[in-house]
Coordinates of C-alpha atoms in Angstrom, one line a residue:
M1 CA -3.5 11.2 -14.0
S2 CA -7.2 11.4 -13.2
R3 CA -9.9 9.9 -15.3
R4 CA -12.5 12.3 -13.9
G5 CA -14.1 14.8 -16.3
T6 CA -12.7 17.7 -14.3
G7 CA -9.1 16.6 -14.8
G8 CA -8.3 17.3 -11.2
P9 CA -6.0 15.4 -8.9
A10 CA -6.9 11.9 -7.8
P11 CA -7.2 11.2 -4.0
Y12 CA -4.3 9.4 -2.4
D13 CA -4.7 7.5 0.9
F14 CA -1.3 7.4 2.7
R15 CA -2.7 4.5 4.9
R16 CA -2.9 2.5 1.7
P17 CA 0.1 3.6 -0.4
I18 CA -0.1 0.5 -2.6
K19 CA -3.3 -0.4 -4.4
L20 CA -4.4 -3.3 -6.5
S21 CA -3.9 -2.7 -10.2
R22 CA -6.6 -3.4 -12.7
E23 CA -4.7 -6.5 -13.8
H24 CA -4.6 -7.7 -10.2
V25 CA -8.3 -7.2 -9.7
R26 CA -9.0 -9.1 -13.0
M27 CA -7.0 -12.1 -11.8
L28 CA -8.8 -12.1 -8.5
Q29 CA -12.1 -11.7 -10.2
I30 CA -11.5 -14.9 -12.3
A31 CA -10.5 -16.9 -9.2
F32 CA -13.5 -15.7 -7.1
E33 CA -16.0 -16.2 -9.9
T34 CA -14.7 -19.8 -10.2
Y35 CA -15.1 -20.3 -6.5
A36 CA -18.6 -18.7 -6.5
R37 CA -19.8 -21.1 -9.3
G38 CA -18.4 -24.2 -7.5
C39 CA -19.8 -23.0 -4.1
G40 CA -23.3 -22.5 -5.6
T41 CA -23.3 -26.0 -7.0
L42 CA -22.0 -27.4 -3.7
L43 CA -24.7 -25.7 -1.6
T44 CA -27.4 -26.9 -4.0
T45 CA -26.3 -30.5 -3.9
R46 CA -25.4 -30.6 -0.2
L47 CA -28.5 -28.8 1.1
R48 CA -30.9 -30.2 -1.5
V49 CA -32.4 -26.7 -2.2
V50 CA -31.7 -24.4 -5.1
S51 CA -28.8 -22.2 -4.1
S52 CA -26.5 -19.7 -5.8
V53 CA -23.4 -17.6 -5.1
T54 CA -22.5 -14.6 -7.2
L55 CA -19.5 -12.3 -7.0
N56 CA -20.5 -8.7 -6.3
S57 CA -17.3 -6.8 -5.9
I58 CA -13.6 -6.8 -5.0
E59 CA -12.1 -3.9 -3.1
Q60 CA -9.2 -2.9 -0.9
L61 CA -9.9 -1.6 2.6
N62 CA -8.3 -1.4 6.0
Y63 CA -9.2 -4.2 8.4
D64 CA -11.1 -1.8 10.7
E65 CA -13.2 -0.5 7.8
Y66 CA -14.1 -4.1 6.9
V67 CA -15.1 -5.0 10.5
A68 CA -17.3 -1.9 10.6
T69 CA -19.4 -3.2 7.7
L70 CA -20.1 -6.6 9.5
A71 CA -23.3 -7.3 11.4
N72 CA -23.2 -8.5 15.0
P73 CA -23.6 -11.4 15.5
T74 CA -22.3 -13.0 12.3
I75 CA -20.5 -16.2 11.4
L76 CA -16.7 -15.7 10.9
A77 CA -14.5 -18.7 9.9
L78 CA -10.8 -18.2 10.5
V79 CA -8.9 -19.9 7.7
S80 CA -5.2 -20.5 7.0
L81 CA -4.0 -20.9 3.4
D82 CA -0.9 -23.0 3.6
P83 CA 1.7 -22.3 2.5
L84 CA 0.7 -18.6 2.4
P85 CA 1.1 -16.6 5.6
G86 CA -1.7 -14.8 7.4
T87 CA -5.3 -15.4 8.4
V88 CA -8.2 -15.4 5.9
L89 CA -11.8 -14.7 7.1
M90 CA -14.9 -16.2 5.5
E91 CA -18.1 -14.4 6.7
M92 CA -21.7 -15.5 6.4
S93 CA -24.8 -14.1 8.1
S94 CA -26.3 -16.0 11.0
P95 CA -29.7 -16.4 9.4
A96 CA -28.1 -17.9 6.2
V97 CA -26.1 -20.3 8.3
M98 CA -29.1 -21.4 10.4
T99 CA -31.1 -21.9 7.2
A100 CA -28.3 -24.1 5.7
I101 CA -28.2 -26.2 8.9
D102 CA -32.0 -26.5 8.9
H103 CA -31.9 -27.9 5.3
M104 CA -29.0 -30.3 6.3
L105 CA -31.2 -31.6 9.0
G106 CA -34.2 -32.1 6.6
G107 CA -36.0 -29.0 7.6
P108 CA -37.9 -26.6 5.2
G109 CA -35.8 -23.5 5.9
G110 CA -37.7 -20.3 6.4
P111 CA -37.3 -17.9 9.4
Q112 CA -34.6 -19.1 11.9
P113 CA -33.9 -18.1 15.5
E114 CA -30.9 -15.9 16.2
R115 CA -28.7 -17.8 18.7
P116 CA -25.3 -19.4 19.0
L117 CA -24.9 -22.8 17.4
T118 CA -25.3 -25.9 19.5
D119 CA -22.8 -28.7 19.9
V120 CA -24.8 -30.6 17.3
E121 CA -25.0 -27.8 14.8
M122 CA -21.3 -26.7 15.0
P123 CA -19.9 -29.9 13.4
L124 CA -22.4 -29.6 10.6
L125 CA -21.3 -26.0 9.9
R126 CA -17.6 -26.9 10.0
G127 CA -18.2 -29.8 7.6
L128 CA -20.0 -27.4 5.2
L129 CA -17.2 -24.7 5.5
E130 CA -14.5 -27.3 4.8
R131 CA -16.3 -28.3 1.6
M132 CA -16.5 -24.6 0.6
L133 CA -12.8 -24.2 1.3
G134 CA -12.2 -27.0 -1.2
E135 CA -14.0 -24.9 -3.8
L136 CA -11.8 -21.9 -2.8
R137 CA -8.7 -24.1 -3.4
Y138 CA -10.0 -25.0 -6.9
G139 CA -10.8 -21.4 -7.7
F140 CA -7.2 -20.2 -6.9
E141 CA -5.4 -23.1 -8.5
T142 CA -4.5 -21.0 -11.5
L143 CA -2.8 -18.5 -9.2
V144 CA -1.3 -20.5 -6.5
D145 CA -1.5 -24.0 -5.0
I146 CA -3.1 -23.6 -1.5
S147 CA -4.4 -25.9 1.2
P148 CA -7.1 -24.0 3.0
K149 CA -7.7 -25.2 6.6
L150 CA -10.5 -24.2 8.9
R151 CA -9.1 -23.1 12.3
D152 CA -11.9 -21.7 14.3
V153 CA -15.4 -20.1 14.1
E154 CA -16.3 -16.8 15.8
Y155 CA -19.5 -14.8 16.2
N156 CA -18.4 -11.2 16.9
A157 CA -15.9 -9.4 14.6
Q158 CA -15.4 -6.6 17.2
F159 CA -13.6 -9.0 19.5
L160 CA -11.6 -10.8 16.8
R161 CA -8.0 -9.6 16.4
A162 CA -7.1 -11.4 13.2
H163 CA -5.2 -8.3 11.9
Q164 CA -4.2 -4.9 13.1
P165 CA -6.8 -2.2 12.5
G166 CA -4.8 -0.3 9.9
D167 CA -3.7 -3.5 7.9
A168 CA -4.7 -3.5 4.3
V169 CA -7.0 -6.3 3.2
V170 CA -8.8 -7.4 0.0
I171 CA -12.5 -7.9 0.4
A172 CA -14.5 -10.1 -2.0
T173 CA -18.3 -9.8 -1.4
F174 CA -20.8 -12.3 -2.7
E175 CA -24.6 -12.5 -3.1
M176 CA -25.6 -15.8 -1.6
K177 CA -29.0 -17.4 -1.9
I178 CA -30.0 -20.6 0.0
G179 CA -33.6 -21.3 -0.9
T180 CA -35.6 -18.2 0.0
E181 CA -32.8 -16.9 2.3
E182 CA -30.6 -14.2 0.8
C183 CA -27.5 -12.6 2.3
V184 CA -24.2 -10.9 1.4
A185 CA -21.2 -13.1 2.3
S186 CA -17.6 -12.0 2.1
I187 CA -14.0 -13.2 2.1
C188 CA -11.2 -11.1 3.7
L189 CA -7.7 -11.7 2.3
P190 CA -4.6 -10.0 3.9
F191 CA -3.2 -7.7 1.3
N192 CA 0.4 -8.7 2.0
T193 CA -0.5 -12.3 1.6
I194 CA -2.1 -12.1 -1.9
L195 CA 0.0 -9.3 -3.5
P196 CA 3.2 -11.4 -4.0
V197 CA 1.0 -14.1 -5.6
L198 CA -0.5 -11.6 -8.1
E199 CA 2.9 -10.0 -8.8
H200 CA 4.4 -13.4 -9.5
Q201 CA 1.6 -14.1 -12.0
E202 CA 2.4 -10.8 -13.8
A203 CA 6.1 -11.8 -14.0
I204 CA 5.3 -15.0 -15.9
E205 CA 6.7 -15.1 -19.4
L206 CA 4.0 -14.2 -22.0
T207 CA 3.4 -15.9 -25.3
A208 CA 4.4 -14.2 -28.6
A209 CA 0.8 -13.2 -29.3
E210 CA 0.3 -11.9 -25.7
Q211 CA 3.5 -10.0 -25.9
M212 CA 2.5 -8.5 -29.2
T213 CA -0.8 -7.4 -27.8
R214 CA 0.8 -5.8 -24.7
D215 CA 3.4 -4.0 -26.9
L216 CA 0.6 -2.6 -29.1
A217 CA -1.3 -1.4 -26.1
L218 CA 1.9 0.2 -24.7
R219 CA 2.5 2.0 -28.0
N220 CA -1.1 3.3 -28.2
L221 CA -0.9 4.5 -24.6
T222 CA 2.4 6.2 -25.2
S223 CA 1.1 7.9 -28.3
G224 CA -2.0 9.0 -26.5
L225 CA -0.1 10.5 -23.6
S226 CA 2.3 12.3 -25.9
A227 CA -0.6 14.1 -27.6
A228 CA -2.5 14.8 -24.4
P229 CA -2.8 18.6 -23.6
I230 CA -1.2 19.7 -20.4
D231 CA -1.7 23.1 -18.7
V232 CA 1.7 24.8 -18.3
A233 CA 2.2 28.0 -16.1
V234 CA 5.0 30.5 -15.9
R235 CA 5.1 32.0 -12.4
F236 CA 6.9 34.6 -10.4
H237 CA 8.1 33.8 -6.9
P238 CA 5.2 33.9 -4.5
I239 CA 4.9 36.5 -1.7
R240 CA 3.3 36.5 1.7
M241 CA 0.6 39.1 2.6
R242 CA -1.4 39.7 5.7
T243 CA -5.1 38.9 5.6
D244 CA -6.2 42.5 6.2
D245 CA -3.9 43.7 3.4
I246 CA -5.6 41.3 1.0
V247 CA -9.1 42.4 2.1
D248 CA -8.1 46.1 1.5
L249 CA -6.9 45.5 -2.1
R250 CA -8.7 47.8 -4.6
P251 CA -8.4 48.2 -8.4
G252 CA -5.2 50.2 -9.2
D253 CA -3.3 49.1 -6.1
V254 CA 0.3 48.0 -6.8
V255 CA 1.6 44.8 -5.1
P256 CA 5.4 44.4 -5.2
L257 CA 6.3 40.8 -6.1
G258 CA 9.8 40.8 -4.8
H259 CA 11.0 38.7 -7.8
P260 CA 14.6 39.7 -8.6
I261 CA 15.1 40.9 -12.2
S262 CA 18.1 38.7 -12.7
V263 CA 16.2 35.5 -11.7
P264 CA 14.2 33.7 -14.4
L265 CA 10.6 32.7 -13.9
D266 CA 9.5 29.1 -13.0
V267 CA 7.8 27.0 -15.7
T268 CA 5.5 24.6 -13.9
V269 CA 3.0 21.8 -14.4
N270 CA 0.7 20.9 -11.5
D271 CA 3.0 23.1 -9.2
T272 CA 6.1 21.1 -10.3
V273 CA 8.9 23.2 -11.7
F274 CA 10.5 21.6 -14.7
A275 CA 12.1 24.5 -16.5
H276 CA 12.9 28.2 -16.3
A277 CA 12.2 31.1 -18.6
V278 CA 12.4 34.9 -19.1
P279 CA 9.3 36.9 -20.1
G280 CA 8.9 38.4 -23.5
N281 CA 6.5 38.6 -26.4
Q282 CA 6.0 37.2 -29.9
G283 CA 4.2 39.8 -31.9
A284 CA 1.1 40.9 -30.1
R285 CA 1.2 37.8 -27.8
L286 CA 2.9 37.3 -24.5
A287 CA 5.6 34.7 -24.6
C288 CA 8.6 33.4 -22.7
L289 CA 12.0 32.2 -23.6
V290 CA 13.2 29.0 -22.0
V291 CA 16.7 29.5 -20.5
P292 CA 19.1 27.3 -18.6
S293 CA 18.3 26.7 -14.9
P294 CA 20.0 29.2 -12.6
Q295 CA 22.9 27.7 -10.7
E296 CA 23.1 28.3 -7.0
P297 CA 26.1 30.6 -6.2
S298 CA 28.9 28.6 -4.7
K299 CA 29.9 29.5 -1.2
E300 CA 33.5 30.7 -0.9
V301 CA 35.4 29.7 2.1
G302 CA 37.3 32.7 3.6
R303 CA 40.9 32.5 4.8
L304 CA 42.3 33.9 8.0

């Protein structure tokens, strides 16, 4: 059902046949908000400058759609979440990373050059990323026990083949502030990696109070759906007409429908046939009488 005011059909993307439920998004939101708070505190203490990390959004995309949103160059950390399969990406803008390194080296921050990291700067970045991965482990400990490990650091997402272009991924975006430098950072989780974890959490046995609350919500939802108005149509079999015949139609013209008199009409909801009926009237109003569904005639086998 659609929640839009028009009541029309909701779009369905066949490239992403499975989507995160509201409950799944809520569980991820709690985990990433915990990570963001810990990460903001870590940056403030490690860099000795006021920093913050705030969760902006959680959405499901295809991997190629995610890559298209990234700047070039950018800093991409390839991470494994043992024992979970797949590769996780942590992305930060190059200016934010250069500002962080400048603060670690005792600098004032401010505008930074856009260039690859030097052999001295790369270990500093890796050390900072590994500390941030520790906060990620803490944020997800209520969902699953993971051991994040930093594997590599890349600069260009276009040449990075961590996933297939059409693979579904879950993207968490964060607003990151390091002193006066602001950027949007992100974490890319493979959908097939995180979905079993979320479904396992849903299958955990609920307490009596939680079960009572869920049962009450189910009853309210069922009651609301039972009373919801639905448009029902009674239709004749469709016919095919040429375009020029349709254009030439005038008031008073008769169009033969070709619907056999012995065949009942289709009763439909959203073009789905769920019953059959014959036309009639009830007083001055048109009506139809629901009848058993017509049985297809059995094919007799002839004998020689």
